Coordinates of C-alpha atoms in Angstrom, one line a residue:
M1 CA 14.1 -20.8 78.4
V2 CA 10.4 -21.9 78.2
A3 CA 10.6 -22.2 74.4
M4 CA 13.8 -24.2 74.7
L5 CA 12.2 -26.6 77.2
L6 CA 9.1 -27.0 75.0
Y7 CA 11.3 -27.8 72.0
Q8 CA 13.3 -30.4 73.9
I9 CA 10.1 -32.0 75.2
V10 CA 8.6 -32.2 71.6
V11 CA 11.8 -33.8 70.3
L12 CA 11.8 -36.4 73.1
L13 CA 8.1 -37.2 72.6
S14 CA 8.7 -37.6 68.9
L15 CA 11.5 -40.1 69.6
L16 CA 9.3 -41.9 72.1
L17 CA 6.6 -42.1 69.4
F18 CA 9.0 -43.7 67.0
L19 CA 10.1 -46.1 69.7
G20 CA 6.4 -47.1 70.3
I21 CA 6.0 -47.7 66.5
L22 CA 9.1 -49.8 66.6
L23 CA 7.9 -51.9 69.5
R24 CA 4.5 -52.5 67.8
N25 CA 6.3 -53.3 64.5
M26 CA 8.2 -56.0 66.3
I27 CA 4.9 -57.8 66.7
D28 CA 3.4 -56.8 63.3
L29 CA 6.4 -58.0 61.2
P30 CA 6.1 -61.8 61.7
G31 CA 8.7 -64.3 60.8
M32 CA 8.1 -66.8 58.0
P33 CA 5.9 -69.8 58.8
E34 CA 7.9 -73.0 59.4
H35 CA 5.5 -75.8 58.3
C36 CA 4.6 -75.3 54.7
P37 CA 3.9 -77.7 51.8
E38 CA 6.7 -78.9 49.5
Q39 CA 4.4 -79.0 46.5
G40 CA 1.8 -76.5 45.1
V41 CA 1.2 -74.2 42.2
L42 CA 3.9 -73.4 39.7
V43 CA 6.1 -70.5 40.8
S44 CA 8.2 -68.5 38.3
V45 CA 11.3 -67.2 39.9
L46 CA 12.4 -64.1 38.0
V47 CA 15.8 -62.6 38.3
P48 CA 16.9 -59.4 36.4
A49 CA 20.6 -59.3 36.0
R50 CA 22.8 -56.4 34.7
N51 CA 26.5 -56.8 35.2
E52 CA 26.1 -59.2 38.1
A53 CA 29.1 -61.4 37.6
L54 CA 30.0 -61.0 41.3
N55 CA 26.6 -62.3 42.5
I56 CA 24.7 -64.3 39.8
E57 CA 26.2 -67.8 40.5
R58 CA 25.6 -67.7 44.2
C59 CA 22.0 -66.4 43.7
V60 CA 21.0 -68.9 41.0
R61 CA 22.6 -71.9 42.7
S62 CA 20.7 -71.1 45.8
L63 CA 17.4 -71.0 43.8
M64 CA 18.2 -74.3 42.1
R65 CA 18.3 -76.0 45.5
Q66 CA 14.8 -75.0 46.6
E67 CA 12.7 -77.7 48.4
Y68 CA 9.6 -76.9 46.5
A69 CA 8.0 -78.1 43.3
P70 CA 7.1 -77.1 40.7
F71 CA 9.1 -73.9 39.9
E72 CA 11.0 -72.4 37.0
I73 CA 13.9 -69.9 37.1
L74 CA 14.1 -67.2 34.5
V75 CA 17.1 -64.8 34.4
L76 CA 17.1 -61.8 32.2
D77 CA 20.5 -60.6 30.9
D78 CA 20.0 -56.9 30.7
D79 CA 22.7 -56.0 28.2
S80 CA 25.5 -57.0 30.6
T81 CA 29.1 -56.1 29.6
D82 CA 30.9 -58.3 32.2
A83 CA 31.0 -62.1 32.5
T84 CA 27.3 -62.4 33.4
P85 CA 26.2 -63.9 30.1
E86 CA 28.9 -66.6 30.1
L87 CA 28.2 -67.5 33.7
L88 CA 24.5 -67.8 32.9
R89 CA 25.2 -70.2 30.1
R90 CA 27.2 -72.4 32.5
L91 CA 24.3 -72.3 35.0
V92 CA 21.8 -73.4 32.4
V93 CA 23.8 -76.5 31.7
E94 CA 24.4 -77.1 35.4
S95 CA 20.7 -76.8 36.1
G96 CA 19.7 -79.4 33.5
G97 CA 17.3 -77.0 31.9
K98 CA 15.8 -75.7 35.2
V99 CA 17.2 -72.2 34.4
R100 CA 16.2 -70.3 31.4
I101 CA 17.9 -67.2 30.0
V102 CA 15.9 -64.3 28.7
Q103 CA 17.9 -61.9 26.5
G104 CA 16.8 -58.4 27.4
E105 CA 15.6 -56.0 24.8
A106 CA 16.8 -52.4 24.4
L107 CA 15.5 -50.0 27.1
P108 CA 12.6 -48.0 25.8
D109 CA 12.2 -44.3 26.5
G110 CA 10.4 -43.6 29.7
W111 CA 11.3 -46.8 31.4
H112 CA 13.6 -47.5 34.4
G113 CA 16.0 -50.3 33.7
K114 CA 14.9 -52.7 36.4
S115 CA 11.2 -52.2 35.7
W116 CA 11.7 -52.9 32.0
A117 CA 13.7 -56.1 32.8
C118 CA 11.1 -57.3 35.3
S119 CA 8.3 -56.5 32.8
Q120 CA 10.0 -58.8 30.2
L121 CA 10.4 -61.5 32.7
G122 CA 6.8 -61.3 33.7
H123 CA 5.7 -61.8 30.1
Q124 CA 7.9 -64.9 29.7
A125 CA 6.8 -66.5 33.0
K126 CA 4.4 -69.4 33.1
G127 CA 3.7 -69.6 36.8
E128 CA 0.6 -68.8 38.8
L129 CA 2.9 -67.1 41.3
L130 CA 5.6 -64.7 40.2
L131 CA 8.6 -64.2 42.5
F132 CA 10.8 -61.2 41.5
T133 CA 14.1 -61.4 43.3
D134 CA 17.4 -59.5 42.8
A135 CA 20.6 -61.1 41.6
D136 CA 22.5 -60.1 44.8
T137 CA 20.2 -62.3 47.0
T138 CA 20.9 -65.8 48.4
H139 CA 18.0 -68.1 49.3
K140 CA 17.9 -70.9 51.9
P141 CA 16.6 -74.2 50.5
D142 CA 13.2 -73.7 52.3
A143 CA 12.8 -70.1 51.2
L144 CA 10.4 -70.7 48.3
R145 CA 8.4 -73.3 50.2
R146 CA 7.8 -71.1 53.2
T147 CA 7.1 -68.0 51.2
V148 CA 4.4 -69.8 49.2
G149 CA 3.0 -71.1 52.4
A150 CA 2.9 -67.6 53.8
M151 CA 1.2 -66.3 50.7
Q152 CA -1.5 -69.1 50.8
A153 CA -2.1 -68.6 54.6
S154 CA -2.4 -64.8 54.3
G155 CA -4.6 -64.8 51.2
A156 CA -2.6 -61.8 50.0
D157 CA -2.1 -60.7 46.5
M158 CA 1.4 -59.4 47.0
L159 CA 4.0 -60.5 49.6
S160 CA 7.3 -58.9 50.4
L161 CA 9.9 -59.4 53.1
M162 CA 12.9 -57.9 54.6
P163 CA 15.9 -60.1 54.0
H164 CA 19.0 -60.3 56.1
Q165 CA 21.4 -57.6 54.9
E166 CA 25.0 -58.9 54.6
L167 CA 27.3 -56.1 55.8
G168 CA 31.0 -56.4 55.1
S169 CA 32.7 -53.0 55.0
F170 CA 32.6 -50.3 57.7
W171 CA 30.5 -48.1 55.5
E172 CA 27.9 -50.8 54.9
K173 CA 27.6 -51.4 58.7
L174 CA 27.3 -47.7 59.3
V175 CA 24.7 -46.7 56.6
V176 CA 22.7 -49.7 55.4
P177 CA 20.9 -50.4 58.8
L178 CA 19.2 -47.0 58.3
V179 CA 16.9 -48.8 55.9
H180 CA 15.7 -50.8 58.9
V181 CA 15.3 -47.7 61.0
I182 CA 13.1 -46.1 58.3
L183 CA 11.0 -49.2 58.0
M184 CA 10.6 -50.1 61.7
C185 CA 10.5 -46.6 63.3
Y186 CA 8.5 -44.5 60.8
L187 CA 6.0 -46.9 59.2
P188 CA 3.2 -48.6 61.2
L189 CA 3.5 -52.0 59.4
R190 CA 0.0 -53.3 60.4
F191 CA -1.5 -50.6 58.2
V192 CA 0.4 -52.0 55.2
R193 CA -2.2 -54.8 55.2
T194 CA -5.2 -53.1 56.8
S195 CA -5.2 -49.7 55.2
R196 CA -5.9 -48.7 51.6
R197 CA -4.0 -45.5 52.0
A198 CA -0.9 -45.2 49.8
A199 CA 1.0 -43.6 52.7
F200 CA 1.2 -47.1 54.3
C201 CA 3.2 -49.0 51.8
F202 CA 6.1 -51.4 52.1
A203 CA 7.8 -53.6 49.6
N204 CA 11.4 -54.6 49.1
G205 CA 12.4 -55.2 45.5
Q206 CA 14.9 -57.7 46.6
F207 CA 12.0 -60.2 47.1
I208 CA 8.4 -59.7 46.0
L209 CA 5.9 -62.5 45.3
F210 CA 2.8 -61.8 43.3
R211 CA -0.3 -63.7 42.4
R212 CA -0.3 -63.5 38.6
E213 CA -3.9 -62.3 38.5
C214 CA -3.0 -59.3 40.6
Y215 CA 0.1 -58.6 38.7
T216 CA -1.8 -58.6 35.4
R217 CA -4.6 -56.5 36.9
I218 CA -2.2 -53.7 37.8
N219 CA -0.5 -54.0 34.3
G220 CA 2.6 -55.4 35.9
H221 CA 5.8 -53.3 36.0
A222 CA 4.4 -51.1 33.2
A223 CA 2.4 -49.4 36.0
V224 CA 5.7 -48.3 37.6
R225 CA 7.8 -47.9 34.4
E226 CA 9.2 -44.5 35.5
A227 CA 9.6 -45.3 39.2
I228 CA 13.1 -45.5 40.6
V229 CA 11.7 -47.0 43.8
E230 CA 9.6 -49.4 41.9
D231 CA 8.9 -51.7 44.8
V232 CA 7.0 -49.2 46.9
W233 CA 5.1 -47.9 43.9
L234 CA 4.1 -51.5 43.0
C235 CA 2.6 -51.8 46.5
K236 CA 0.7 -48.5 45.9
S237 CA -0.6 -49.9 42.6
V238 CA -1.8 -53.1 44.2
K239 CA -3.7 -51.2 47.0
K240 CA -5.2 -48.9 44.4
A241 CA -6.5 -52.0 42.5
G242 CA -8.1 -53.3 45.7
G243 CA -5.4 -55.9 46.4
T244 CA -3.9 -57.0 49.7
V245 CA -0.2 -56.6 50.7
V246 CA 1.6 -58.4 53.5
A247 CA 5.1 -58.0 54.9
F248 CA 7.3 -60.5 56.7
N249 CA 10.7 -60.6 58.4
G250 CA 12.5 -63.0 56.0
S251 CA 16.0 -62.6 57.5
D252 CA 16.2 -66.3 58.2
I253 CA 15.5 -67.5 54.7
V254 CA 16.9 -64.8 52.3
S255 CA 20.0 -62.7 52.5
C256 CA 21.3 -59.8 50.4
R257 CA 24.5 -58.0 49.9
M258 CA 23.3 -54.7 48.4
Y259 CA 26.6 -52.8 48.4
H260 CA 30.3 -53.5 48.9
N261 CA 31.9 -50.1 49.5
F262 CA 31.2 -46.5 50.1
R263 CA 30.9 -45.5 46.4
E264 CA 28.2 -48.1 45.8
I265 CA 26.4 -46.9 48.9
W266 CA 26.6 -43.3 47.9
E267 CA 25.3 -44.0 44.4
G268 CA 22.6 -46.4 45.5
F269 CA 21.1 -44.3 48.2
S270 CA 21.4 -41.2 46.2
K271 CA 19.5 -42.9 43.4
N272 CA 16.6 -43.8 45.7
L273 CA 16.3 -41.2 48.4
F274 CA 14.8 -38.2 46.6
A275 CA 12.8 -40.5 44.3
A276 CA 11.3 -42.3 47.4
L277 CA 9.9 -38.9 48.5
G278 CA 8.2 -38.5 45.1
Y279 CA 10.7 -35.8 44.1
S280 CA 9.1 -33.5 46.6
T281 CA 11.5 -30.7 47.6
P282 CA 9.4 -29.8 50.7
G283 CA 9.4 -33.4 51.6
L284 CA 13.2 -33.5 51.4
F285 CA 13.4 -30.3 53.4
V286 CA 11.2 -31.8 56.2
L287 CA 13.3 -35.0 56.2
I288 CA 16.5 -33.0 56.6
L289 CA 14.9 -31.0 59.5
M290 CA 13.6 -34.1 61.2
I291 CA 17.0 -35.9 61.0
S292 CA 18.8 -32.9 62.3
A293 CA 16.3 -32.2 65.2
L294 CA 16.0 -35.9 66.3
Y295 CA 19.6 -37.1 66.0
L296 CA 22.2 -34.3 65.4
V297 CA 21.0 -31.3 67.5
P298 CA 20.7 -33.4 70.8
C299 CA 24.3 -34.3 70.5
L300 CA 25.2 -30.6 70.0
F301 CA 23.3 -29.6 73.0
F302 CA 24.8 -32.4 75.1
S303 CA 28.3 -31.5 74.0
Y304 CA 27.8 -27.9 74.8
A305 CA 26.5 -28.7 78.2
L306 CA 29.6 -30.8 79.0
I307 CA 32.0 -28.2 77.7
A308 CA 30.2 -25.2 79.4
G309 CA 29.4 -27.2 82.6
E310 CA 25.7 -26.3 82.3
F311 CA 23.8 -29.4 83.5
T312 CA 20.3 -28.0 83.1
V313 CA 17.2 -29.9 82.1
S314 CA 17.1 -28.2 78.7
L315 CA 20.7 -28.4 77.7
F316 CA 21.8 -31.7 79.3
W317 CA 19.2 -34.0 80.7
L318 CA 16.6 -33.9 78.0
P319 CA 19.2 -34.2 75.1
L320 CA 20.7 -37.1 77.0
M321 CA 17.3 -38.8 77.2
Q322 CA 16.8 -38.1 73.5
M323 CA 20.1 -39.7 72.6
M324 CA 19.3 -42.7 74.8
V325 CA 15.9 -43.3 73.1
A326 CA 17.5 -43.1 69.7
L327 CA 20.2 -45.5 70.7
L328 CA 17.6 -47.9 72.2
C329 CA 15.8 -47.9 68.9
R330 CA 19.0 -48.8 67.1
I331 CA 19.8 -51.6 69.6
F332 CA 16.4 -53.2 69.2
I333 CA 16.8 -53.1 65.4
A334 CA 20.3 -54.5 65.5
R335 CA 19.0 -57.4 67.6
I336 CA 16.0 -58.1 65.3
F337 CA 18.0 -58.1 62.1
R338 CA 21.3 -59.5 63.4
Q339 CA 23.5 -56.4 63.0
S340 CA 26.5 -55.2 64.9
L341 CA 25.6 -53.8 68.3
A342 CA 28.9 -51.9 68.5
M343 CA 28.0 -49.9 65.3
T344 CA 24.8 -48.6 67.0
L345 CA 27.1 -46.3 69.0
L346 CA 27.8 -44.5 65.8
H347 CA 24.2 -43.8 65.0
V348 CA 24.6 -40.1 64.8
F349 CA 27.4 -40.4 62.3
S350 CA 25.2 -42.6 60.1
Q351 CA 22.6 -39.8 60.2
V352 CA 25.3 -37.3 59.1
V353 CA 26.1 -39.5 56.1
L354 CA 22.4 -39.8 55.3
L355 CA 22.0 -36.0 55.3
A356 CA 24.9 -35.8 52.8
I357 CA 23.3 -38.4 50.6
A358 CA 20.0 -36.6 50.8
C359 CA 21.6 -33.4 49.5
N360 CA 23.5 -35.2 46.8
S361 CA 20.3 -37.0 45.7
F362 CA 18.5 -33.7 45.4
Y363 CA 21.4 -32.1 43.5
A364 CA 21.8 -35.0 41.1
I365 CA 18.1 -34.8 40.1
K366 CA 17.6 -31.1 40.1
F367 CA 20.9 -29.9 38.7
G368 CA 22.9 -32.9 37.6
K369 CA 22.4 -35.8 35.1
G370 CA 19.8 -37.5 37.2
A371 CA 20.0 -40.7 39.2
S372 CA 22.9 -42.9 38.1
W373 CA 22.9 -46.7 38.4
K374 CA 24.7 -49.5 36.5
G375 CA 25.8 -47.1 33.7
R376 CA 22.4 -45.5 33.1
N377 CA 21.1 -42.1 34.1
Y378 CA 17.4 -41.5 35.0
N379 CA 15.5 -38.3 35.6
F380 CA 11.8 -38.7 35.8
S381 CA 11.1 -35.8 38.2

């Protein structure tokens, strides 16, 4: 009984620690500045696109409406087999030359597709600032102006932000918010800027702004050519080169619809999860144990206590407190990032799905064809 009590206390203290990190991160993840110049240095907005017929028009049109000058828009067609090339040609005409198409070259051995596409865009860009943004993003008219202002005010070499995640289907609402849980509860964001340690890195590939000098110094995306989670590894490269990275809450200026159904969620998260752990089997094992201990086991203890009628501190009250702290974290995150409050009640089920994805990610890399995305398979483990 003593061992059980100690176990339950350790779990509760761990959850309280993550709640404390979350509360601090609510301060350390600032919103974008409001009052920023409408003119400044040339910004190259760089969009890799592979089979993005569903998204590319909305993305590019939102970029064309930016309240900032001067800027250029370069979109790389990465061997698309859908209507993306035709749509891009229409957008070029519509933009009056503001949009330029870069025809992607064949993917070399040892490169991840997105890194190769971004590398080609970086070489074609003319700007002093380079903004890499995904084709499934949408940008408010003041997005570029406020982002450049934030970069200038911070003096950073690399800026990334967390966009608003558009969540349509049930599965999107259940699983995608876990990205925010990982960011806000497990990573002390102030150390992203103040610490040189690679453990404290954040970047979101949906929106990353570089100073060209820094991007060149780290050898651009060639530095992360094999990285599936290239955004975080770019942050590590910048820190290693002595640069400064800053993070912002950009949910009021940029939005993104990452996935549209369960299949896309399964493939996308499976592609990234094991890779984000550096293909570390012990790291994955620790993650599975942590998720189970913090979110699943408390529910099992609580359910057993209700069924057996044993309302003891170890079996009922401490697990209840653990569940309430975990729920409180989800509620705070839902309020910050404008997510469904009702879906926070299904937090434990989202963690069950995450465990299944973790196992699939491990299996695909170790015993399958590797990570699969947009018709390509990768295995750099």
